[in-house]
mmCIF file of C-alpha atoms in Angstrom:
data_model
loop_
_atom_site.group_PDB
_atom_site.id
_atom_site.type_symbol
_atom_site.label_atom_id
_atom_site.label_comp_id
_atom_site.label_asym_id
_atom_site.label_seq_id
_atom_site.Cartn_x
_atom_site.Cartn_y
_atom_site.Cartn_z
ATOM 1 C CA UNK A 147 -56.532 80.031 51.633
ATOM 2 C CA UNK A 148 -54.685 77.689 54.165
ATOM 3 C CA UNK A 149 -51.793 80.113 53.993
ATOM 4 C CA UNK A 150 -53.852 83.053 54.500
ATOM 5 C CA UNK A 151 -55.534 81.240 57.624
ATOM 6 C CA UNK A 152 -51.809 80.485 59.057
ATOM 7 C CA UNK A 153 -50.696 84.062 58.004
ATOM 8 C CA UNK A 154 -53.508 85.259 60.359
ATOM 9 C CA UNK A 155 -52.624 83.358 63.112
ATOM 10 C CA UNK A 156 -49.064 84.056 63.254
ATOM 11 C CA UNK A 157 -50.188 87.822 63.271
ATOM 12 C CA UNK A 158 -52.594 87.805 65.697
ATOM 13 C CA UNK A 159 -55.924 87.229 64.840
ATOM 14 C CA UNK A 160 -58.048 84.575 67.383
ATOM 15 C CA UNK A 161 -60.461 82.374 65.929
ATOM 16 C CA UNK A 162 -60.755 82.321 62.087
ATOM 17 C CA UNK A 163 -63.457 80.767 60.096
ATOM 18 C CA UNK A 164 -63.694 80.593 56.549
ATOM 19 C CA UNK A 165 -67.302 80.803 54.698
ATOM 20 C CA UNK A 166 -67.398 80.056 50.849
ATOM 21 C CA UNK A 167 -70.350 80.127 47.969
ATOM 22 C CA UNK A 168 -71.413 76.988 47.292
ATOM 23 C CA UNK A 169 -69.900 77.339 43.371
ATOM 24 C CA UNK A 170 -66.663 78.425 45.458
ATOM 25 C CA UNK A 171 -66.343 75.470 47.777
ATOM 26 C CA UNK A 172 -65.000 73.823 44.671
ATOM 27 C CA UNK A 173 -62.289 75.604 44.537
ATOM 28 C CA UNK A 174 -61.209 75.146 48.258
ATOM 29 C CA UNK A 175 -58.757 72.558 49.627
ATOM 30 C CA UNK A 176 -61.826 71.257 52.309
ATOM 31 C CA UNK A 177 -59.639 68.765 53.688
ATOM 32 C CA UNK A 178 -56.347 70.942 54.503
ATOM 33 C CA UNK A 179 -58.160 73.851 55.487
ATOM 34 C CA UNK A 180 -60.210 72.360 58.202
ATOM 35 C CA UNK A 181 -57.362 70.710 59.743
ATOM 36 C CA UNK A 182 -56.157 74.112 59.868
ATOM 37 C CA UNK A 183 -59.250 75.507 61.375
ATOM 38 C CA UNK A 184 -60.025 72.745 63.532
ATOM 39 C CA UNK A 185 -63.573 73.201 62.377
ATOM 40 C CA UNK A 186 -65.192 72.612 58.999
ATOM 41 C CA UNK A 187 -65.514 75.078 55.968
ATOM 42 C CA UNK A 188 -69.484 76.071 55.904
ATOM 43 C CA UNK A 189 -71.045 77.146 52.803
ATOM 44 C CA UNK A 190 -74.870 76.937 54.242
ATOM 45 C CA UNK A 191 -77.231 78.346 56.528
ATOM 46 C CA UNK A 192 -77.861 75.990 59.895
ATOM 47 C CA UNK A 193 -81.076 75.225 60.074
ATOM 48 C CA UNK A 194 -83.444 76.536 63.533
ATOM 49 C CA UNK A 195 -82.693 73.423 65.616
ATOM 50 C CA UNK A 196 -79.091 73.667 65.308
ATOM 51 C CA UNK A 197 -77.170 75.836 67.945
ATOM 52 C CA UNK A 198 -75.308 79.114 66.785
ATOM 53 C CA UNK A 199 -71.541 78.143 66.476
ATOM 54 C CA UNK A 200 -70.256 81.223 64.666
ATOM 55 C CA UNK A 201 -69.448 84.165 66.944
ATOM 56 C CA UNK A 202 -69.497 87.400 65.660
ATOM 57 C CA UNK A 203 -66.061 88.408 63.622
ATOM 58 C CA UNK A 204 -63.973 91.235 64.379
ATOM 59 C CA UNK A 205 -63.023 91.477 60.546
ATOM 60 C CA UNK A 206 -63.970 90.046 57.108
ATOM 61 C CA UNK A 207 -61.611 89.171 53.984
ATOM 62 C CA UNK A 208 -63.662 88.283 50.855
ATOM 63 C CA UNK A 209 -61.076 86.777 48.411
ATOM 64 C CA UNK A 210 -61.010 85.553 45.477
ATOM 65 C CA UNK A 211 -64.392 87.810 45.480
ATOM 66 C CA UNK A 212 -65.671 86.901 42.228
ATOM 67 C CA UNK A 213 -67.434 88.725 39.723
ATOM 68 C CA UNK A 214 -70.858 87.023 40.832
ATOM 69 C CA UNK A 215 -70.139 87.892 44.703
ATOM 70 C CA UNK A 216 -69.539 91.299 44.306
ATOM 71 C CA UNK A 217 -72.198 92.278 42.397
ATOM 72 C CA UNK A 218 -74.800 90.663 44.379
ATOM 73 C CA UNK A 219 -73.207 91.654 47.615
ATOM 74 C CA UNK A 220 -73.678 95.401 46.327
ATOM 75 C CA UNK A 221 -77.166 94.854 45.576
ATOM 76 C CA UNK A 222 -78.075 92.532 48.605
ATOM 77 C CA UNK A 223 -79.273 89.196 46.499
ATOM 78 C CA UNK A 224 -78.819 87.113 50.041
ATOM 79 C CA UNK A 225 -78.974 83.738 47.812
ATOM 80 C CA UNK A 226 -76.218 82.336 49.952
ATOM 81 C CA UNK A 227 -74.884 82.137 52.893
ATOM 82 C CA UNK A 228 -71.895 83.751 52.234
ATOM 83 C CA UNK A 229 -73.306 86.471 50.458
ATOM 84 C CA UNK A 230 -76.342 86.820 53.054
ATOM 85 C CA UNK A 231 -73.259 87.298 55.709
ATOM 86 C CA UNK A 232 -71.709 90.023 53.979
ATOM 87 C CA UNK A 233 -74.771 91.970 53.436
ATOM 88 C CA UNK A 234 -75.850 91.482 57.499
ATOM 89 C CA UNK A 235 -71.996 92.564 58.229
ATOM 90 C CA UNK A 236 -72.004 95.279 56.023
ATOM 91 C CA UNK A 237 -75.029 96.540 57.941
ATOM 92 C CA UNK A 238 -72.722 96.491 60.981
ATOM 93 C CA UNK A 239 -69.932 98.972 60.715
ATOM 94 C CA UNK A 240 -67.502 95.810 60.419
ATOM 95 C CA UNK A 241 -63.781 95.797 58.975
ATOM 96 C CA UNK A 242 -63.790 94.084 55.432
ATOM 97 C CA UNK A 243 -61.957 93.854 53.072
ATOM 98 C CA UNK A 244 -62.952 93.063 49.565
ATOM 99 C CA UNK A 245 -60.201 91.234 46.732
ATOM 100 C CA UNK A 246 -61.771 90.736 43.679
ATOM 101 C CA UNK A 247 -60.325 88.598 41.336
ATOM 102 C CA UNK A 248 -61.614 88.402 38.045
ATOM 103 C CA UNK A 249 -60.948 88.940 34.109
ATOM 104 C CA UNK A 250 -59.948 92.087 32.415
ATOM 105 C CA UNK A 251 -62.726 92.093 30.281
ATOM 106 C CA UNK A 252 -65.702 91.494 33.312
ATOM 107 C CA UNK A 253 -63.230 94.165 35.870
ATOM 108 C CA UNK A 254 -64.863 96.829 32.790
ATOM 109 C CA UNK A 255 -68.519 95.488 32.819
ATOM 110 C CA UNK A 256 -70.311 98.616 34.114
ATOM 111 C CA UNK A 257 -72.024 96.661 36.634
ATOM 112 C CA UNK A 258 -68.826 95.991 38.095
ATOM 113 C CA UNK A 259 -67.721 99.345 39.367
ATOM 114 C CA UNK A 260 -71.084 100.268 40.164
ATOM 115 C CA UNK A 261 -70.952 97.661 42.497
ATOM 116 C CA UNK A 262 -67.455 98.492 43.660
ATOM 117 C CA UNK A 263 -68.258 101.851 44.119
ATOM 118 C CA UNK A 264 -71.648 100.609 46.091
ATOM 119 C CA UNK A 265 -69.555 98.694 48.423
ATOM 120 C CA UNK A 266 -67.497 101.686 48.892
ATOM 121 C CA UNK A 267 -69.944 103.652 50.157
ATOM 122 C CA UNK A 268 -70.463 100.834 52.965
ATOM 123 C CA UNK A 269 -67.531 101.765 54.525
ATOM 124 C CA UNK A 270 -66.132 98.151 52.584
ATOM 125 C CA UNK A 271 -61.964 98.326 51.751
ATOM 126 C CA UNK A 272 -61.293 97.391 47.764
ATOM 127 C CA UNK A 273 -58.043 95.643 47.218
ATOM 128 C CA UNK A 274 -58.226 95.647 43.255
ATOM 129 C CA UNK A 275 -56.115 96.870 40.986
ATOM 130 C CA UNK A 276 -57.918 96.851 37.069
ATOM 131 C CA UNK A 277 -54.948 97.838 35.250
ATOM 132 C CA UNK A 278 -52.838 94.362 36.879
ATOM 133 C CA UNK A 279 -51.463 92.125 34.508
ATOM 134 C CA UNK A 280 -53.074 88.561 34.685
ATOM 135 C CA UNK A 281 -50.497 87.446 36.821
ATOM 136 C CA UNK A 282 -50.833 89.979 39.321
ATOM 137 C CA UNK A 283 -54.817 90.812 39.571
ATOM 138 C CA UNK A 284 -54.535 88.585 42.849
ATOM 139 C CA UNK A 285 -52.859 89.879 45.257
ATOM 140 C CA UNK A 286 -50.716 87.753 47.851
ATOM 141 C CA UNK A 287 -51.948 86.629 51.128
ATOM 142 C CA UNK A 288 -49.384 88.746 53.084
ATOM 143 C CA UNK A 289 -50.597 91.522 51.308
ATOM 144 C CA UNK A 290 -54.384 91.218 51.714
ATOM 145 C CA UNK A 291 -53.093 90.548 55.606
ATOM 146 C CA UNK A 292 -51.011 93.346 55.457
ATOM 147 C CA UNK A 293 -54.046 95.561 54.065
ATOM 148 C CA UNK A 294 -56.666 94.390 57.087
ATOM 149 C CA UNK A 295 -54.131 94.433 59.457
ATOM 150 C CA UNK A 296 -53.870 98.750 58.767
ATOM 151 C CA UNK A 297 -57.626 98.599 59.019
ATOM 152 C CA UNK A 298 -59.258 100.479 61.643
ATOM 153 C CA UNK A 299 -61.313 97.851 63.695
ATOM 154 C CA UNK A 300 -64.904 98.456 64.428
#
């Protein structure tokens, strides 16, 4: 993610945040990437008191999307932050781009490309490829960059 975040830079893009599920946060080097961001990695909602610090983005990447996100993105379960912020900047005519990653065998779960095919309809860009070997159902970072940066902004 730290790469992607640099990759970004280097090409452009102002202030970058990064927003992950709390099951996700796990997975993310916390440390690294907010020296990166100068800023911390949020995974929940502020509460009233506390001032706004997030302005609105010019553009959303959702990768790894998982299995999990997708599907409740496409329905609008809003049980975390993350997820709440996709459905708001669906709502909004906003760039994003989706990456799933997942395995072969949930990519042909029905509910799967319902959802896909939900977020479609949102105006949301798919990066996924079903019929990628293992190896390749990621994508690279300068690939995902290269596919927002031929995005039409908002």
């Amino acid at each position: 993610m730290a790469e992607l975040v640099s990759l970004a830079r280097s090409s452009g893009w102002g202030r970058i945040q990064v927003i992950g599920t709390p099951l996700g946060m796990r997975f993310l080097d916390h440390y690294r990437l907010s020296h990166v961001l100068d800023e911390p990695v949020r995974s929940e909602w502020r509460m009233p008191w506390e001032p706004k610090t997030m302005p609105p983005p010019s553009a959303m990447v959702v990768a790894p999307a998982t299995f999990n996100t997708i599907n409740k993105w496409a329905a609008g379960i809003t049980d975390t932050f993350a997820v709440g912020l996709l459905c708001e900047f669906s709502g909004a005519g906003l760039p994003i781009l989706a990456v799933p990653c997942l395995q072969a065998e949930l990519a042909r779960h029905t509910a799967f490309s319902r959802s896909l095919e939900e977020l479609r309809s949102m105006g949301v860009r798919v990066l996924f490829d079903p019929d990628a070997p293992p190896q390749a159902r990621m994508p690279s970072w300068e690939q995902i960059l290269a596919e927002l940066n031929g995005m039409p902004p908002s």
